mmCIF file of C-alpha atoms in Angstrom:
data_model
loop_
_atom_site.group_PDB
_atom_site.id
_atom_site.type_symbol
_atom_site.label_atom_id
_atom_site.label_comp_id
_atom_site.label_asym_id
_atom_site.label_seq_id
_atom_site.Cartn_x
_atom_site.Cartn_y
_atom_site.Cartn_z
ATOM 1 C CA UNK A 25 203.578 219.184 41.288
ATOM 2 C CA UNK A 26 205.037 219.307 37.786
ATOM 3 C CA UNK A 27 203.734 222.036 35.504
ATOM 4 C CA UNK A 28 202.605 221.932 31.896
ATOM 5 C CA UNK A 29 205.407 220.682 29.650
ATOM 6 C CA UNK A 30 205.865 221.698 26.025
ATOM 7 C CA UNK A 31 208.395 220.865 23.338
ATOM 8 C CA UNK A 32 210.187 222.044 21.399
ATOM 9 C CA UNK A 33 210.785 225.484 22.888
ATOM 10 C CA UNK A 34 211.850 227.010 19.586
ATOM 11 C CA UNK A 35 211.346 226.033 15.962
ATOM 12 C CA UNK A 36 212.353 227.709 12.712
ATOM 13 C CA UNK A 37 210.914 226.369 9.464
ATOM 14 C CA UNK A 38 210.411 227.568 5.920
ATOM 15 C CA UNK A 39 206.948 228.339 4.589
ATOM 16 C CA UNK A 40 205.070 225.347 3.210
ATOM 17 C CA UNK A 41 206.908 222.990 5.588
ATOM 18 C CA UNK A 42 205.106 221.143 8.345
ATOM 19 C CA UNK A 43 205.696 221.302 12.106
ATOM 20 C CA UNK A 44 204.348 219.606 15.215
ATOM 21 C CA UNK A 45 204.237 220.708 18.836
ATOM 22 C CA UNK A 46 203.783 218.511 21.885
ATOM 23 C CA UNK A 47 202.138 219.249 25.232
ATOM 24 C CA UNK A 48 201.840 217.277 28.452
ATOM 25 C CA UNK A 49 199.360 218.825 30.909
ATOM 26 C CA UNK A 50 199.412 218.789 34.686
ATOM 27 C CA UNK A 51 198.642 215.309 35.960
ATOM 28 C CA UNK A 52 194.928 214.785 36.453
ATOM 29 C CA UNK A 53 193.846 217.836 34.466
ATOM 30 C CA UNK A 54 191.007 216.848 32.164
ATOM 31 C CA UNK A 55 190.925 220.020 30.085
ATOM 32 C CA UNK A 56 193.688 221.020 27.678
ATOM 33 C CA UNK A 57 193.936 224.177 25.591
ATOM 34 C CA UNK A 58 196.108 225.300 22.694
ATOM 35 C CA UNK A 59 196.548 229.054 22.200
ATOM 36 C CA UNK A 60 198.287 231.116 19.543
ATOM 37 C CA UNK A 61 199.966 234.333 20.676
ATOM 38 C CA UNK A 62 201.151 236.710 17.984
ATOM 39 C CA UNK A 63 203.740 239.284 19.051
ATOM 40 C CA UNK A 64 202.093 242.177 20.882
ATOM 41 C CA UNK A 65 198.742 240.412 21.226
ATOM 42 C CA UNK A 66 197.017 238.401 23.902
ATOM 43 C CA UNK A 67 196.694 234.631 23.413
ATOM 44 C CA UNK A 68 193.889 233.396 21.165
ATOM 45 C CA UNK A 69 192.308 229.996 21.763
ATOM 46 C CA UNK A 70 192.797 227.538 18.906
ATOM 47 C CA UNK A 71 191.289 224.393 20.390
ATOM 48 C CA UNK A 72 190.022 223.063 23.716
ATOM 49 C CA UNK A 73 189.861 219.393 24.708
ATOM 50 C CA UNK A 74 187.928 217.784 27.529
ATOM 51 C CA UNK A 75 189.652 214.438 28.055
ATOM 52 C CA UNK A 76 190.090 213.249 24.447
ATOM 53 C CA UNK A 77 187.060 215.076 23.019
ATOM 54 C CA UNK A 78 187.024 218.484 21.334
ATOM 55 C CA UNK A 79 184.987 221.134 23.185
ATOM 56 C CA UNK A 80 185.781 224.155 21.005
ATOM 57 C CA UNK A 81 187.772 224.407 17.789
ATOM 58 C CA UNK A 82 185.890 227.301 16.241
ATOM 59 C CA UNK A 83 189.033 229.410 15.796
ATOM 60 C CA UNK A 84 191.282 226.635 14.499
ATOM 61 C CA UNK A 85 192.232 227.102 10.800
ATOM 62 C CA UNK A 86 191.272 223.568 9.914
ATOM 63 C CA UNK A 87 192.668 223.712 6.405
ATOM 64 C CA UNK A 88 196.202 223.707 7.829
ATOM 65 C CA UNK A 89 196.015 223.121 11.586
ATOM 66 C CA UNK A 90 195.139 219.880 13.330
ATOM 67 C CA UNK A 91 195.311 218.709 16.921
ATOM 68 C CA UNK A 92 194.729 215.494 18.758
ATOM 69 C CA UNK A 93 194.638 214.175 22.299
ATOM 70 C CA UNK A 94 194.217 210.477 21.691
ATOM 71 C CA UNK A 95 194.532 209.073 25.221
ATOM 72 C CA UNK A 96 193.167 212.091 27.045
ATOM 73 C CA UNK A 97 196.571 213.058 28.406
ATOM 74 C CA UNK A 98 199.222 214.612 26.154
ATOM 75 C CA UNK A 99 198.415 216.405 22.927
ATOM 76 C CA UNK A 100 200.001 217.375 19.629
ATOM 77 C CA UNK A 101 199.283 220.390 17.453
ATOM 78 C CA UNK A 102 200.324 220.239 13.801
ATOM 79 C CA UNK A 103 200.600 222.864 11.092
ATOM 80 C CA UNK A 104 200.787 221.700 7.488
ATOM 81 C CA UNK A 105 201.710 223.631 5.390
ATOM 82 C CA UNK A 106 202.982 226.589 7.400
ATOM 83 C CA UNK A 107 202.523 230.191 6.298
ATOM 84 C CA UNK A 108 204.505 233.283 7.271
ATOM 85 C CA UNK A 109 201.581 234.518 9.378
ATOM 86 C CA UNK A 110 201.792 231.394 11.547
ATOM 87 C CA UNK A 111 204.892 232.851 13.223
ATOM 88 C CA UNK A 112 203.839 233.091 16.856
ATOM 89 C CA UNK A 113 204.187 231.526 20.281
ATOM 90 C CA UNK A 114 202.022 228.441 20.718
ATOM 91 C CA UNK A 115 200.927 228.012 24.305
ATOM 92 C CA UNK A 116 199.440 224.947 25.909
ATOM 93 C CA UNK A 117 197.388 225.223 29.094
ATOM 94 C CA UNK A 118 195.448 222.844 31.286
ATOM 95 C CA UNK A 119 192.781 223.045 33.957
ATOM 96 C CA UNK A 120 191.071 220.568 36.211
ATOM 97 C CA UNK A 121 187.787 220.846 34.296
ATOM 98 C CA UNK A 122 185.863 222.988 31.847
ATOM 99 C CA UNK A 123 184.201 226.182 32.953
ATOM 100 C CA UNK A 124 185.855 228.810 35.062
ATOM 101 C CA UNK A 125 188.617 226.760 36.585
ATOM 102 C CA UNK A 126 192.067 228.342 36.750
ATOM 103 C CA UNK A 127 194.247 227.627 33.734
ATOM 104 C CA UNK A 128 197.934 226.797 34.046
ATOM 105 C CA UNK A 129 200.198 227.543 31.115
ATOM 106 C CA UNK A 130 203.304 225.880 29.751
ATOM 107 C CA UNK A 131 206.418 227.789 28.602
ATOM 108 C CA UNK A 132 205.268 227.877 24.975
ATOM 109 C CA UNK A 133 206.862 227.070 21.636
ATOM 110 C CA UNK A 134 208.143 230.011 19.610
ATOM 111 C CA UNK A 135 207.630 229.291 15.902
ATOM 112 C CA UNK A 136 209.339 231.341 13.209
ATOM 113 C CA UNK A 137 208.284 230.737 9.607
ATOM 114 C CA UNK A 138 210.695 232.169 7.013
ATOM 115 C CA UNK B 13 181.226 239.858 21.705
ATOM 116 C CA UNK B 14 183.426 240.301 24.763
ATOM 117 C CA UNK B 15 186.374 242.635 24.331
ATOM 118 C CA UNK B 16 189.143 243.279 26.857
ATOM 119 C CA UNK B 17 191.239 246.444 26.869
ATOM 120 C CA UNK B 18 194.327 247.138 28.949
ATOM 121 C CA UNK B 19 195.667 250.607 29.575
ATOM 122 C CA UNK B 20 198.421 251.672 29.444
ATOM 123 C CA UNK B 21 200.128 249.497 26.833
ATOM 124 C CA UNK B 22 203.499 250.208 28.450
ATOM 125 C CA UNK B 23 204.604 251.689 31.736
ATOM 126 C CA UNK B 24 208.006 252.578 33.159
ATOM 127 C CA UNK B 25 208.389 253.415 36.868
ATOM 128 C CA UNK B 26 211.255 253.810 39.340
ATOM 129 C CA UNK B 27 211.802 251.079 41.888
ATOM 130 C CA UNK B 28 209.714 251.384 45.025
ATOM 131 C CA UNK B 29 206.682 253.018 43.445
ATOM 132 C CA UNK B 30 203.178 251.708 43.933
ATOM 133 C CA UNK B 31 201.391 251.279 40.621
ATOM 134 C CA UNK B 32 198.043 250.358 39.120
ATOM 135 C CA UNK B 33 197.351 248.468 35.913
ATOM 136 C CA UNK B 34 193.906 248.759 34.374
ATOM 137 C CA UNK B 35 191.711 246.270 32.573
ATOM 138 C CA UNK B 36 188.248 246.921 31.138
ATOM 139 C CA UNK B 37 185.767 244.544 29.528
ATOM 140 C CA UNK B 38 182.634 245.215 27.518
ATOM 141 C CA UNK B 39 180.231 242.519 28.790
ATOM 142 C CA UNK B 40 179.625 242.247 32.526
ATOM 143 C CA UNK B 41 178.312 238.665 32.221
ATOM 144 C CA UNK B 42 181.536 237.026 33.276
ATOM 145 C CA UNK B 43 182.390 233.920 35.269
ATOM 146 C CA UNK B 44 185.757 235.147 36.523
ATOM 147 C CA UNK B 45 188.729 237.361 35.699
ATOM 148 C CA UNK B 46 192.347 236.289 35.821
ATOM 149 C CA UNK B 47 195.585 238.297 35.884
ATOM 150 C CA UNK B 48 198.704 236.734 34.376
ATOM 151 C CA UNK B 49 202.360 237.657 34.180
ATOM 152 C CA UNK B 50 204.440 236.883 31.103
ATOM 153 C CA UNK B 51 208.212 237.220 31.009
ATOM 154 C CA UNK B 52 209.909 237.639 27.600
ATOM 155 C CA UNK B 53 209.983 234.363 25.706
ATOM 156 C CA UNK B 54 208.097 232.553 28.449
ATOM 157 C CA UNK B 55 204.621 231.242 29.099
ATOM 158 C CA UNK B 56 201.969 232.796 31.323
ATOM 159 C CA UNK B 57 202.055 232.618 35.106
ATOM 160 C CA UNK B 58 198.723 232.997 36.871
ATOM 161 C CA UNK B 59 198.840 235.747 39.505
ATOM 162 C CA UNK B 60 195.304 236.146 40.757
ATOM 163 C CA UNK B 61 191.866 234.811 39.859
ATOM 164 C CA UNK B 62 188.743 236.705 40.950
ATOM 165 C CA UNK B 63 185.380 234.965 40.786
ATOM 166 C CA UNK B 64 182.442 237.077 39.585
ATOM 167 C CA UNK B 65 181.005 237.112 43.123
ATOM 168 C CA UNK B 66 184.231 238.491 44.604
ATOM 169 C CA UNK B 67 185.429 242.084 44.817
ATOM 170 C CA UNK B 68 189.148 241.530 45.264
ATOM 171 C CA UNK B 69 191.977 239.054 45.736
ATOM 172 C CA UNK B 70 195.373 239.583 47.338
ATOM 173 C CA UNK B 71 198.685 237.761 47.047
ATOM 174 C CA UNK B 72 201.738 239.290 48.684
ATOM 175 C CA UNK B 73 202.365 242.714 47.135
ATOM 176 C CA UNK B 74 199.614 242.205 44.556
ATOM 177 C CA UNK B 75 195.974 243.169 44.925
ATOM 178 C CA UNK B 76 193.387 242.772 42.194
ATOM 179 C CA UNK B 77 189.937 244.292 42.333
ATOM 180 C CA UNK B 78 186.852 243.614 40.242
ATOM 181 C CA UNK B 79 183.903 245.899 39.561
ATOM 182 C CA UNK B 80 181.720 243.768 37.342
ATOM 183 C CA UNK B 81 178.965 246.346 36.894
ATOM 184 C CA UNK B 82 181.350 248.910 35.443
ATOM 185 C CA UNK B 83 183.398 246.323 33.550
ATOM 186 C CA UNK B 84 186.680 247.126 35.251
ATOM 187 C CA UNK B 85 189.499 245.444 37.100
ATOM 188 C CA UNK B 86 192.697 246.860 38.500
ATOM 189 C CA UNK B 87 195.941 245.190 39.501
ATOM 190 C CA UNK B 88 197.759 247.063 42.249
ATOM 191 C CA UNK B 89 201.463 246.361 42.771
ATOM 192 C CA UNK B 90 202.951 247.724 45.971
ATOM 193 C CA UNK B 91 206.599 248.733 46.366
ATOM 194 C CA UNK B 92 207.566 247.721 42.837
ATOM 195 C CA UNK B 93 210.883 245.926 42.231
ATOM 196 C CA UNK B 94 212.990 245.403 39.067
ATOM 197 C CA UNK B 95 211.952 241.743 39.201
ATOM 198 C CA UNK B 96 208.362 242.839 38.582
ATOM 199 C CA UNK B 97 209.316 243.880 35.044
ATOM 200 C CA UNK B 98 207.183 241.789 32.687
ATOM 201 C CA UNK B 99 204.022 241.952 30.625
ATOM 202 C CA UNK B 100 200.803 241.705 32.643
ATOM 203 C CA UNK B 101 197.777 240.218 30.919
ATOM 204 C CA UNK B 102 194.156 240.370 31.981
ATOM 205 C CA UNK B 103 191.765 237.623 30.838
ATOM 206 C CA UNK B 104 188.015 237.340 31.258
ATOM 207 C CA UNK B 105 186.079 234.059 31.338
ATOM 208 C CA UNK B 106 182.665 234.890 29.883
ATOM 209 C CA UNK B 107 179.579 233.116 31.160
ATOM 210 C CA UNK B 108 178.677 229.994 29.220
ATOM 211 C CA UNK B 109 180.901 227.643 27.292
ATOM 212 C CA UNK B 110 183.147 230.316 25.796
ATOM 213 C CA UNK B 111 186.914 230.620 26.008
ATOM 214 C CA UNK B 112 189.039 233.107 27.915
ATOM 215 C CA UNK B 113 189.270 236.506 26.257
ATOM 216 C CA UNK B 114 192.627 238.207 26.749
ATOM 217 C CA UNK B 115 193.696 241.824 26.618
ATOM 218 C CA UNK B 116 196.878 242.779 24.791
ATOM 219 C CA UNK B 117 198.741 243.330 28.032
ATOM 220 C CA UNK B 118 200.653 246.094 29.793
ATOM 221 C CA UNK B 119 204.431 245.965 29.476
ATOM 222 C CA UNK B 120 205.910 247.071 32.804
ATOM 223 C CA UNK B 121 209.494 248.174 33.349
ATOM 224 C CA UNK B 122 210.687 248.882 36.886
ATOM 225 C CA UNK B 123 213.925 250.851 36.852
ATOM 226 C CA UNK B 124 216.465 250.325 39.652
#
């Protein structure tokens, strides 16, 4: 079975520019997660979707970050405008449902903001 | 608030050694605990998932144990190999509708 796909793998932008990341979860997985991982830290959840509805976005900086999962399959995460502190790896994960089901991660997108 | 701590932060061992990575968490009300491996510049690969009712899980040379009452988990790697070099992350799924809480990881280097 195909894993979680993410693109692009790397992105370098200047501060105040905008950027978007794309994720396609494992086929049939209803739950999709976006995480931010700063160098030397564990991943931090930004937003969780169940199908096309938001379950948890309490840690998403909503003044600059947005995410959508319009058809309940793939998802995009956008940052506008970017700040230096947004430099991180953005990981997408999926699971078969909410709760304690095992999460499967994509390869991540490494964002550098200069 | 659940907090997850991993000790040591970094570990270097010669090839062939058996080793133990430690993970501790502050709230024993968990749904499960998951160990991940992360290679440089890559995403996370799930290694083992232990449900709160379980004491341990095994996969090949890996064995993970869970002592929920003391808030501890260990990942045992037998006969380590250079290919085991990576960062190992522990994550706890708290009870209720709350997200995974990750530790900062242990960076393992296995020297040939």
